[in-house]
XYZ file of N, CA and C in Angstrom:
570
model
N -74.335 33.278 -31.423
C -75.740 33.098 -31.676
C -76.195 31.720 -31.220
N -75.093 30.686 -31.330
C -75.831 29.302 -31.050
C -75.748 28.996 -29.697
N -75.361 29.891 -28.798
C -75.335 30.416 -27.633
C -76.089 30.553 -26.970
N -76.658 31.927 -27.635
C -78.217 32.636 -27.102
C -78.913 31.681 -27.175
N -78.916 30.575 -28.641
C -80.300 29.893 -28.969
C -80.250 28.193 -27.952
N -79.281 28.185 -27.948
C -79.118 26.930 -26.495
C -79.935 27.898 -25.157
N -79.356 28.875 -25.268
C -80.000 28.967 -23.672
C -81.624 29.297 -23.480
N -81.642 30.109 -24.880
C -83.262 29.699 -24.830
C -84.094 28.906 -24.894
N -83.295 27.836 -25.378
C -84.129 27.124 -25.898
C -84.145 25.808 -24.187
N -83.065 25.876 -23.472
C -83.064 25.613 -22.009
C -83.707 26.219 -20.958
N -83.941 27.700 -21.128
C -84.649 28.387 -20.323
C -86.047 28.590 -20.565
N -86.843 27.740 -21.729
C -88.194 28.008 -21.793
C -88.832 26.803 -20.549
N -88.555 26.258 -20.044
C -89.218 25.440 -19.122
C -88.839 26.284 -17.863
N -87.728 26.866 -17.586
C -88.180 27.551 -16.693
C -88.962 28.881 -16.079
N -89.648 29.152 -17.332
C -90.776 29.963 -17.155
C -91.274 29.548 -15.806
N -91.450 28.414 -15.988
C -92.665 27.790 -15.450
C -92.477 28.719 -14.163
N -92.943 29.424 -14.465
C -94.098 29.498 -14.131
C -94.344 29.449 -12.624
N -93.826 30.669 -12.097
C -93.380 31.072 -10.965
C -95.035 31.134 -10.312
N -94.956 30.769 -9.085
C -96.572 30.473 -8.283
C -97.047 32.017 -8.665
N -98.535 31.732 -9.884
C -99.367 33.028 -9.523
C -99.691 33.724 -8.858
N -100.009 32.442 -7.724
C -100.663 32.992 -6.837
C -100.084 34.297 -5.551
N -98.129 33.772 -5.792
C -97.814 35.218 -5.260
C -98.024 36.261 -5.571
N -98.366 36.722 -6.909
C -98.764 38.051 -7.543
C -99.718 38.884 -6.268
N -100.309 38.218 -5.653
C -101.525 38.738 -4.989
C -101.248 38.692 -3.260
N -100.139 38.721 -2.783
C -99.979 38.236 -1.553
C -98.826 39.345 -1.259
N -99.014 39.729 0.301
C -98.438 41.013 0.975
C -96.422 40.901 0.956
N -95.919 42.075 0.448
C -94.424 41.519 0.251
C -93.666 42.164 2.161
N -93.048 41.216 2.476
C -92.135 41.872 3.978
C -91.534 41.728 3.487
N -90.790 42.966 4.252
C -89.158 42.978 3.860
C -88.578 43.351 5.508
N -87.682 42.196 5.777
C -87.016 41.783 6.692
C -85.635 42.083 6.836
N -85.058 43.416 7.818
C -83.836 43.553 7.761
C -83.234 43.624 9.015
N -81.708 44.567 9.363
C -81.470 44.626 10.726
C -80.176 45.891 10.534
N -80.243 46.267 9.440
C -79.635 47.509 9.347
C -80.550 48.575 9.008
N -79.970 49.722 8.068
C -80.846 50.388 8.590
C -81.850 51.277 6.864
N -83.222 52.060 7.307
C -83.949 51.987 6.135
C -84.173 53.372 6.046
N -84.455 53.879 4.775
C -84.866 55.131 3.918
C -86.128 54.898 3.332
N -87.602 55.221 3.923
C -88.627 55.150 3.538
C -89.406 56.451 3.020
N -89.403 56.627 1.850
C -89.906 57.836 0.896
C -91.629 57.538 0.668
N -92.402 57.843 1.548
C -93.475 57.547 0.942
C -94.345 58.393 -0.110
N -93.898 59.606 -0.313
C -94.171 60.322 -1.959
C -93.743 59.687 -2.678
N -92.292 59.015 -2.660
C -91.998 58.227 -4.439
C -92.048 56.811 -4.291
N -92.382 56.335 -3.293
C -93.055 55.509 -2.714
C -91.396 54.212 -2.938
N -90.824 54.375 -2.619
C -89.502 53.667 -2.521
C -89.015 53.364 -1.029
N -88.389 52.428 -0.990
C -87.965 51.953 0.315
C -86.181 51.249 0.103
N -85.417 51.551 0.923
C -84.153 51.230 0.875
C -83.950 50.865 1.763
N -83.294 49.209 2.174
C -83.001 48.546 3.702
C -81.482 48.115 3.435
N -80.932 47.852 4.626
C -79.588 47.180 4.637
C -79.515 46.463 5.613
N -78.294 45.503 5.584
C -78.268 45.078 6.695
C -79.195 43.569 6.496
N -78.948 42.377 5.903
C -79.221 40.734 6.169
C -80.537 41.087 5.717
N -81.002 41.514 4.453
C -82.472 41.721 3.501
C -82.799 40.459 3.602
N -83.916 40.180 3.974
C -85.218 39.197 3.428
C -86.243 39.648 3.119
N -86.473 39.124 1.492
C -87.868 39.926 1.237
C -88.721 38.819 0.960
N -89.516 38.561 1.464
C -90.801 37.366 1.139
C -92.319 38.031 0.807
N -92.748 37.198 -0.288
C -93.976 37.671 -0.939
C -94.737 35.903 -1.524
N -95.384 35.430 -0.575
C -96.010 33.904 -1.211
C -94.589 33.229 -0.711
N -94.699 32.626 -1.573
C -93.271 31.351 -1.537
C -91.924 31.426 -2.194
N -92.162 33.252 -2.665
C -90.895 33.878 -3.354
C -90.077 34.423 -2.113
N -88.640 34.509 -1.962
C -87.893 34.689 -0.632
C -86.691 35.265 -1.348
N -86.197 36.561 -0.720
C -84.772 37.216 -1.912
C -84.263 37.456 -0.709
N -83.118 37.635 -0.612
C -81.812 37.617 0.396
C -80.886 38.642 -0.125
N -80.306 39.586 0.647
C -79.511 40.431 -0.226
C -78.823 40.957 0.575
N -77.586 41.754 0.793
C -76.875 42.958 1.883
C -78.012 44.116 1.516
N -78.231 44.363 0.778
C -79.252 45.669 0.262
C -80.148 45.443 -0.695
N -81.648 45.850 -0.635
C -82.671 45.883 -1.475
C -83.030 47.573 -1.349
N -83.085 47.847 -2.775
C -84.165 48.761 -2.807
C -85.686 48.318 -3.592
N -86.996 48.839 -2.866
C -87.925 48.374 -3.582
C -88.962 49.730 -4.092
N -89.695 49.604 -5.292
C -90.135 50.761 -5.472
C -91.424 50.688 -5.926
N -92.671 51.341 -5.507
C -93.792 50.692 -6.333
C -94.398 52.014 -7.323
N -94.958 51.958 -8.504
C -95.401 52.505 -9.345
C -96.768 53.125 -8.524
N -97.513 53.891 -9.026
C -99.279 54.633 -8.453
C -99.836 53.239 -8.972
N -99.369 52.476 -9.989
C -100.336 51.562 -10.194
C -100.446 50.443 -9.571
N -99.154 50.072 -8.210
C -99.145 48.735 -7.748
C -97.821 48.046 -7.829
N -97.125 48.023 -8.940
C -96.071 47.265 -9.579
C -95.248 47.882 -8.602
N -94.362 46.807 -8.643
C -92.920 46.761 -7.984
C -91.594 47.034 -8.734
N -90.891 46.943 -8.165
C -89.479 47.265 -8.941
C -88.459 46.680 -7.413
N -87.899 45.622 -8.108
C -86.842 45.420 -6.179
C -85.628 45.545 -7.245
N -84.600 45.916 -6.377
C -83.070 45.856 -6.769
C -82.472 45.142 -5.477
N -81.820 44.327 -5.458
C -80.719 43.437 -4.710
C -79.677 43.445 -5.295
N -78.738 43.931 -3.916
C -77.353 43.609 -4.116
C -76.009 43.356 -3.217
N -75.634 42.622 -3.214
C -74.910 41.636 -2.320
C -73.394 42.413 -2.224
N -72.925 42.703 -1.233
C -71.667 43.092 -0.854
C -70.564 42.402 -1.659
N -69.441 43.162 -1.935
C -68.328 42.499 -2.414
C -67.977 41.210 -1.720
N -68.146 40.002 -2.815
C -67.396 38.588 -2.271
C -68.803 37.561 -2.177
N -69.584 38.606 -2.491
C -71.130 37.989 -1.561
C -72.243 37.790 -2.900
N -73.245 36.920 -2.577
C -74.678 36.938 -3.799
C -75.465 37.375 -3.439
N -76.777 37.978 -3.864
C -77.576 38.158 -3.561
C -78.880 36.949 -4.440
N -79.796 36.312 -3.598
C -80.603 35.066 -3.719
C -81.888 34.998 -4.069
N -82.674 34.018 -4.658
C -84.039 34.128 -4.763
C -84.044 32.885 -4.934
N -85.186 32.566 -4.455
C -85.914 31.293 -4.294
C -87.687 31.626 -4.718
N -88.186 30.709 -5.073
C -89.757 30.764 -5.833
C -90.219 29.439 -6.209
N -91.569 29.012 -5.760
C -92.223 27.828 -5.817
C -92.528 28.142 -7.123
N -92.673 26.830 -8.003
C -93.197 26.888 -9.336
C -94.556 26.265 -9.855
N -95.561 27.258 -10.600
C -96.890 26.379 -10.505
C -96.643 25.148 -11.226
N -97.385 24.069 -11.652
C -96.857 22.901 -12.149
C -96.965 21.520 -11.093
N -96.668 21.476 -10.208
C -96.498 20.433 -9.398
C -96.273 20.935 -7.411
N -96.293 19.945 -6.589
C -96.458 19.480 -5.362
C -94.622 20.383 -4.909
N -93.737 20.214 -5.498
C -92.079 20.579 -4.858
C -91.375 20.761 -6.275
N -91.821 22.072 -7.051
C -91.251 22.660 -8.207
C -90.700 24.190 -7.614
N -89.431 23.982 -7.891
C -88.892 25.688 -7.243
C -87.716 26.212 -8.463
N -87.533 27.365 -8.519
C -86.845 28.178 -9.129
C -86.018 28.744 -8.017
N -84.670 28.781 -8.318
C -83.771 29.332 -7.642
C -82.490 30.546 -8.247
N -82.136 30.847 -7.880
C -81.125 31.689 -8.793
C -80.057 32.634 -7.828
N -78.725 33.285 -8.007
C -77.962 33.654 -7.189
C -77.190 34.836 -8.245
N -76.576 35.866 -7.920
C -75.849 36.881 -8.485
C -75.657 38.017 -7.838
N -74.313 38.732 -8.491
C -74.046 39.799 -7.388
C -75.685 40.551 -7.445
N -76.106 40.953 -8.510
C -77.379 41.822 -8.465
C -78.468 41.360 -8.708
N -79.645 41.585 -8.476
C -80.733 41.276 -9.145
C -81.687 41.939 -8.946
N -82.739 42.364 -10.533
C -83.470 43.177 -10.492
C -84.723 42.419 -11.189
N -85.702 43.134 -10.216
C -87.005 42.277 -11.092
C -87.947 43.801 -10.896
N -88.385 43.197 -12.329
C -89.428 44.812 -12.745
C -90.770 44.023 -12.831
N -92.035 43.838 -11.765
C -93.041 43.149 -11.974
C -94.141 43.936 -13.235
N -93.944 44.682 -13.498
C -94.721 45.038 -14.395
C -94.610 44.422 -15.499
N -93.169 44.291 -16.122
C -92.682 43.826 -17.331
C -92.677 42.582 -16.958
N -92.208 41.779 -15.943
C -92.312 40.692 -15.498
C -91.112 39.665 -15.568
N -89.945 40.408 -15.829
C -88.326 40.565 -16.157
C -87.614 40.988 -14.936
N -87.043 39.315 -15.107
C -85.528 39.578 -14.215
C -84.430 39.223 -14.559
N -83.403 40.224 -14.419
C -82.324 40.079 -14.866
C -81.618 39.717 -13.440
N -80.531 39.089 -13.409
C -79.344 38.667 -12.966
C -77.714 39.489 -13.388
N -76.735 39.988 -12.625
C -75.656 40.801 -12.896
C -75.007 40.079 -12.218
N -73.924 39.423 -12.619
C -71.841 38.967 -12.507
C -72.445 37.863 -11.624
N -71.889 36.582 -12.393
C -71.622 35.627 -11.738
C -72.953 34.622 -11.495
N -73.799 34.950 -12.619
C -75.423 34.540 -12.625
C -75.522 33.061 -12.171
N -76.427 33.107 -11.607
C -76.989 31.531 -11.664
C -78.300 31.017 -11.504
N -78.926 30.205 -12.095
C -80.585 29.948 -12.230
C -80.490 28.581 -12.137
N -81.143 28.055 -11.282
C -81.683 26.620 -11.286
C -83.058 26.259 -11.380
N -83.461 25.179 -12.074
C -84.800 24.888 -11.520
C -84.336 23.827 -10.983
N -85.310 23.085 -9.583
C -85.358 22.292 -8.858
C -86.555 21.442 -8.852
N -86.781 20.185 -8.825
C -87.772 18.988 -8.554
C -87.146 18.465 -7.263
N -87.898 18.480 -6.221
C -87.887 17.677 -4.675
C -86.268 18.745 -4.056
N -85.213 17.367 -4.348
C -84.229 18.085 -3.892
C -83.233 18.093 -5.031
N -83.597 17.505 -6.124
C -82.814 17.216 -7.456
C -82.991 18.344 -7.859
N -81.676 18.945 -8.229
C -81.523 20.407 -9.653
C -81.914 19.760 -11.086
N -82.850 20.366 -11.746
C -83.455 19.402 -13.324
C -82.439 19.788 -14.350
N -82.163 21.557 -13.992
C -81.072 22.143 -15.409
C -80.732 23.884 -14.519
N -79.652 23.697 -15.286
C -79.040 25.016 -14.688
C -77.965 25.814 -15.978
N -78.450 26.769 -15.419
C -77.620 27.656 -16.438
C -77.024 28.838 -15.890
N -75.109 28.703 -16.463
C -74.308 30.170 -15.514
C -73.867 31.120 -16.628
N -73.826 32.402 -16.081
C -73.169 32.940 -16.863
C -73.302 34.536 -16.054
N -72.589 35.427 -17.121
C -71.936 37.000 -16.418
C -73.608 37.526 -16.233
N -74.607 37.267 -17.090
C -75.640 38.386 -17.120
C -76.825 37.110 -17.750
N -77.593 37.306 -16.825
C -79.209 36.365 -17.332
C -80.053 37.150 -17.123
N -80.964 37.276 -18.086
C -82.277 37.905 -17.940
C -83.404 37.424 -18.787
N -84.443 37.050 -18.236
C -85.758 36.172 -18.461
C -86.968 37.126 -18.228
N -87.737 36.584 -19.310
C -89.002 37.484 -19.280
C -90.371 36.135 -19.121
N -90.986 36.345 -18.126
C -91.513 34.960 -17.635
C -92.910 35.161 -18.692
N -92.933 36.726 -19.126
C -94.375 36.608 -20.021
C -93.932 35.645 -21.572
N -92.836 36.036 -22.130
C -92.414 35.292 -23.360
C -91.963 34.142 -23.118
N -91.896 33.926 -22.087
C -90.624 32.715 -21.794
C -89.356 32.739 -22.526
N -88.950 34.005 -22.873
C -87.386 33.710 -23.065
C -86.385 34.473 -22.538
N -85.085 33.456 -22.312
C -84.157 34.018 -21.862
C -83.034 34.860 -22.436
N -82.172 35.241 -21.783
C -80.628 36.016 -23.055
C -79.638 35.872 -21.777
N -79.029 34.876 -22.449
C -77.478 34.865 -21.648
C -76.548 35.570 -22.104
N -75.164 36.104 -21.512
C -74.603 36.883 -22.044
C -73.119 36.880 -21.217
N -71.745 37.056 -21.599
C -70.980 37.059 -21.323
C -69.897 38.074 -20.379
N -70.875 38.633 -20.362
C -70.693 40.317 -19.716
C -71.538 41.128 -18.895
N -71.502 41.297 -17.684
C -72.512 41.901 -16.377
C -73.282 43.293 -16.910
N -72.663 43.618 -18.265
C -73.233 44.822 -18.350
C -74.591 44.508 -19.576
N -74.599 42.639 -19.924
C -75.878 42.441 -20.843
C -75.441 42.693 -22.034
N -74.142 42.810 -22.134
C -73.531 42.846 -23.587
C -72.504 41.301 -23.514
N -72.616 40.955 -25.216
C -71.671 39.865 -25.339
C -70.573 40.208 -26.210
N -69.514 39.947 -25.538
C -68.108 40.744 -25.671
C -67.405 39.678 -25.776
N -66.675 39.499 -27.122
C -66.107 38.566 -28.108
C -64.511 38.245 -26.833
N -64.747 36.665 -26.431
C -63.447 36.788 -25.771
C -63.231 36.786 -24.501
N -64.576 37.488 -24.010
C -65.270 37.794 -22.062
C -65.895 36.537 -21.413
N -65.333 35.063 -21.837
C -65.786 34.017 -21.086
C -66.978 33.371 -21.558
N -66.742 32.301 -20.994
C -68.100 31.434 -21.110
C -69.360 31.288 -20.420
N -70.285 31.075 -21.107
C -71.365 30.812 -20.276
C -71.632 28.875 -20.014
N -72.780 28.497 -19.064
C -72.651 26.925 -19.286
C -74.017 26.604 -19.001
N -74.536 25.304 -19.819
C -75.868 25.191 -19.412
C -75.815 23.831 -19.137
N -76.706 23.431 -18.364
C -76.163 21.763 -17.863
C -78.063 21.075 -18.122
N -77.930 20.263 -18.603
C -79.593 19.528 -18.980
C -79.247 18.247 -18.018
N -79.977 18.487 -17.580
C -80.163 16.570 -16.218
C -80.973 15.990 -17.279
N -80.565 14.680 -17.518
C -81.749 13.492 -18.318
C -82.987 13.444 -17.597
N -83.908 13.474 -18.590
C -85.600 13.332 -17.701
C -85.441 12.016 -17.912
N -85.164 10.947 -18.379
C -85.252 9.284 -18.453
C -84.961 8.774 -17.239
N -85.626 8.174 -16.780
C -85.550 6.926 -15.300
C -84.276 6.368 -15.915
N -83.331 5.736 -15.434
C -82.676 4.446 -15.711
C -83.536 2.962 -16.100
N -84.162 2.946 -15.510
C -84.874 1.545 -16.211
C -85.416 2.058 -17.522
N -85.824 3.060 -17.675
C -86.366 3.757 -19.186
C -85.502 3.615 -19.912
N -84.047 3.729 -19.494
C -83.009 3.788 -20.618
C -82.666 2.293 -20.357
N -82.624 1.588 -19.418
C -82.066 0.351 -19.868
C -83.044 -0.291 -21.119
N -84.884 -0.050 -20.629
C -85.331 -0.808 -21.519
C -85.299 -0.753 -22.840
N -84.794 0.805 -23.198
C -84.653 0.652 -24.947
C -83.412 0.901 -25.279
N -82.452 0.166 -24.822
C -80.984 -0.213 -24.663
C -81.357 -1.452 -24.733
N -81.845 -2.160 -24.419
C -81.981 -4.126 -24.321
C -82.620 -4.691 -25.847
N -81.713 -5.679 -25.866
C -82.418 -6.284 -26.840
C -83.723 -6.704 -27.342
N -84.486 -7.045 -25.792
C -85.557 -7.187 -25.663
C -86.246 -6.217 -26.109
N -86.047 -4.827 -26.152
C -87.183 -3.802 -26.313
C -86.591 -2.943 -27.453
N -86.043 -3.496 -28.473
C -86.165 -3.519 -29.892
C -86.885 -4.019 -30.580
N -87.245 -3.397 -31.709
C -87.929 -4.108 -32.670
C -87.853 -4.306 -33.994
């Protein structure tokens, strides 16, 4: 439990809060193998070096399937060949060079719900410029950007299984060094 509540309590800043403004902007999907386009169930299946870009969001995969609802919503599945990740990258609203990054064999994002999970070997970063701020690994991540919370978990299948490894969360100091020297010094006591 003090697990879950570390990582949530690490993963509420990275809500932040993935650029709105992609919500509204045309998705390509970029491949060089080969595709299954169903336009009754309105699904699409590519292989072969996936790039899917939508705004300043960019997913990388051996295989995507993507699927859209009558109402619009999406559904992508990525998944990366044995040995291999499948990637996402996303500008974050907030600032000038705020990005969200993340890597795992799978990844599924359901835009309706607004939930993505991560499968075996997870990884989420947020990024400032070229500095990583905090990162968090583990078997299974999944974030809901409407609540802002996360659930880490020890096991690809989203279950935590007494014994099935660790997860790790790493916090970078927001303090400058001169911030910490000055209330480290004698001088800036009181």
């Amino acid at each position: 439990m003090k697990k879950i509540l570390a990582a949530v309590i690490f993963l509420l800043p990275l809500a932040a809060m993935a650029e709105k403004a992609d919500a509204l902007k045309p998705v390509a999907i970029d491949y060089n193998g080969e595709a299954h386009v169903d336009q009754v169930t309105q699904s699409y299946i590519v292989t072969g070096d996936v790039v899917i870009t939508r705004g300043t969001m960019k997913l990388h995969s051996d295989r995507a399937e993507v699927k859209e609802s009558p109402e619009g919503y999406k559904t992508v599945i990525l998944t990366a060949s044995q040995g291999k990740v499948a990637t996402f990258r996303q500008k974050r609203d907030g600032g000038p060079d705020l990005w969200s990054d993340g890597q795992a064999q799978r990844i599924e994002y359901d835009e309706r719900a607004d939930v993505v999970k991560l499968f075996s070997n997870a990884i989420v970063r947020q990024i400032e410029g070229s500095r990583v701020s905090n990162e968090v690994r583990g078997a299974f991540i999944s974030y809901n950007n409407r609540t802002e919370v996360a659930d880490v978990r020890n096991d690809s299948s989203g279950e935590n299984k007494p014994g099935n490894g660790r997860s790790t969360i790493i916090l970078q100091p927001r303090r400058t060094p001169a911030a910490a020297a000055a209330s480290a010094s004698p001088a800036g006591k009181q």
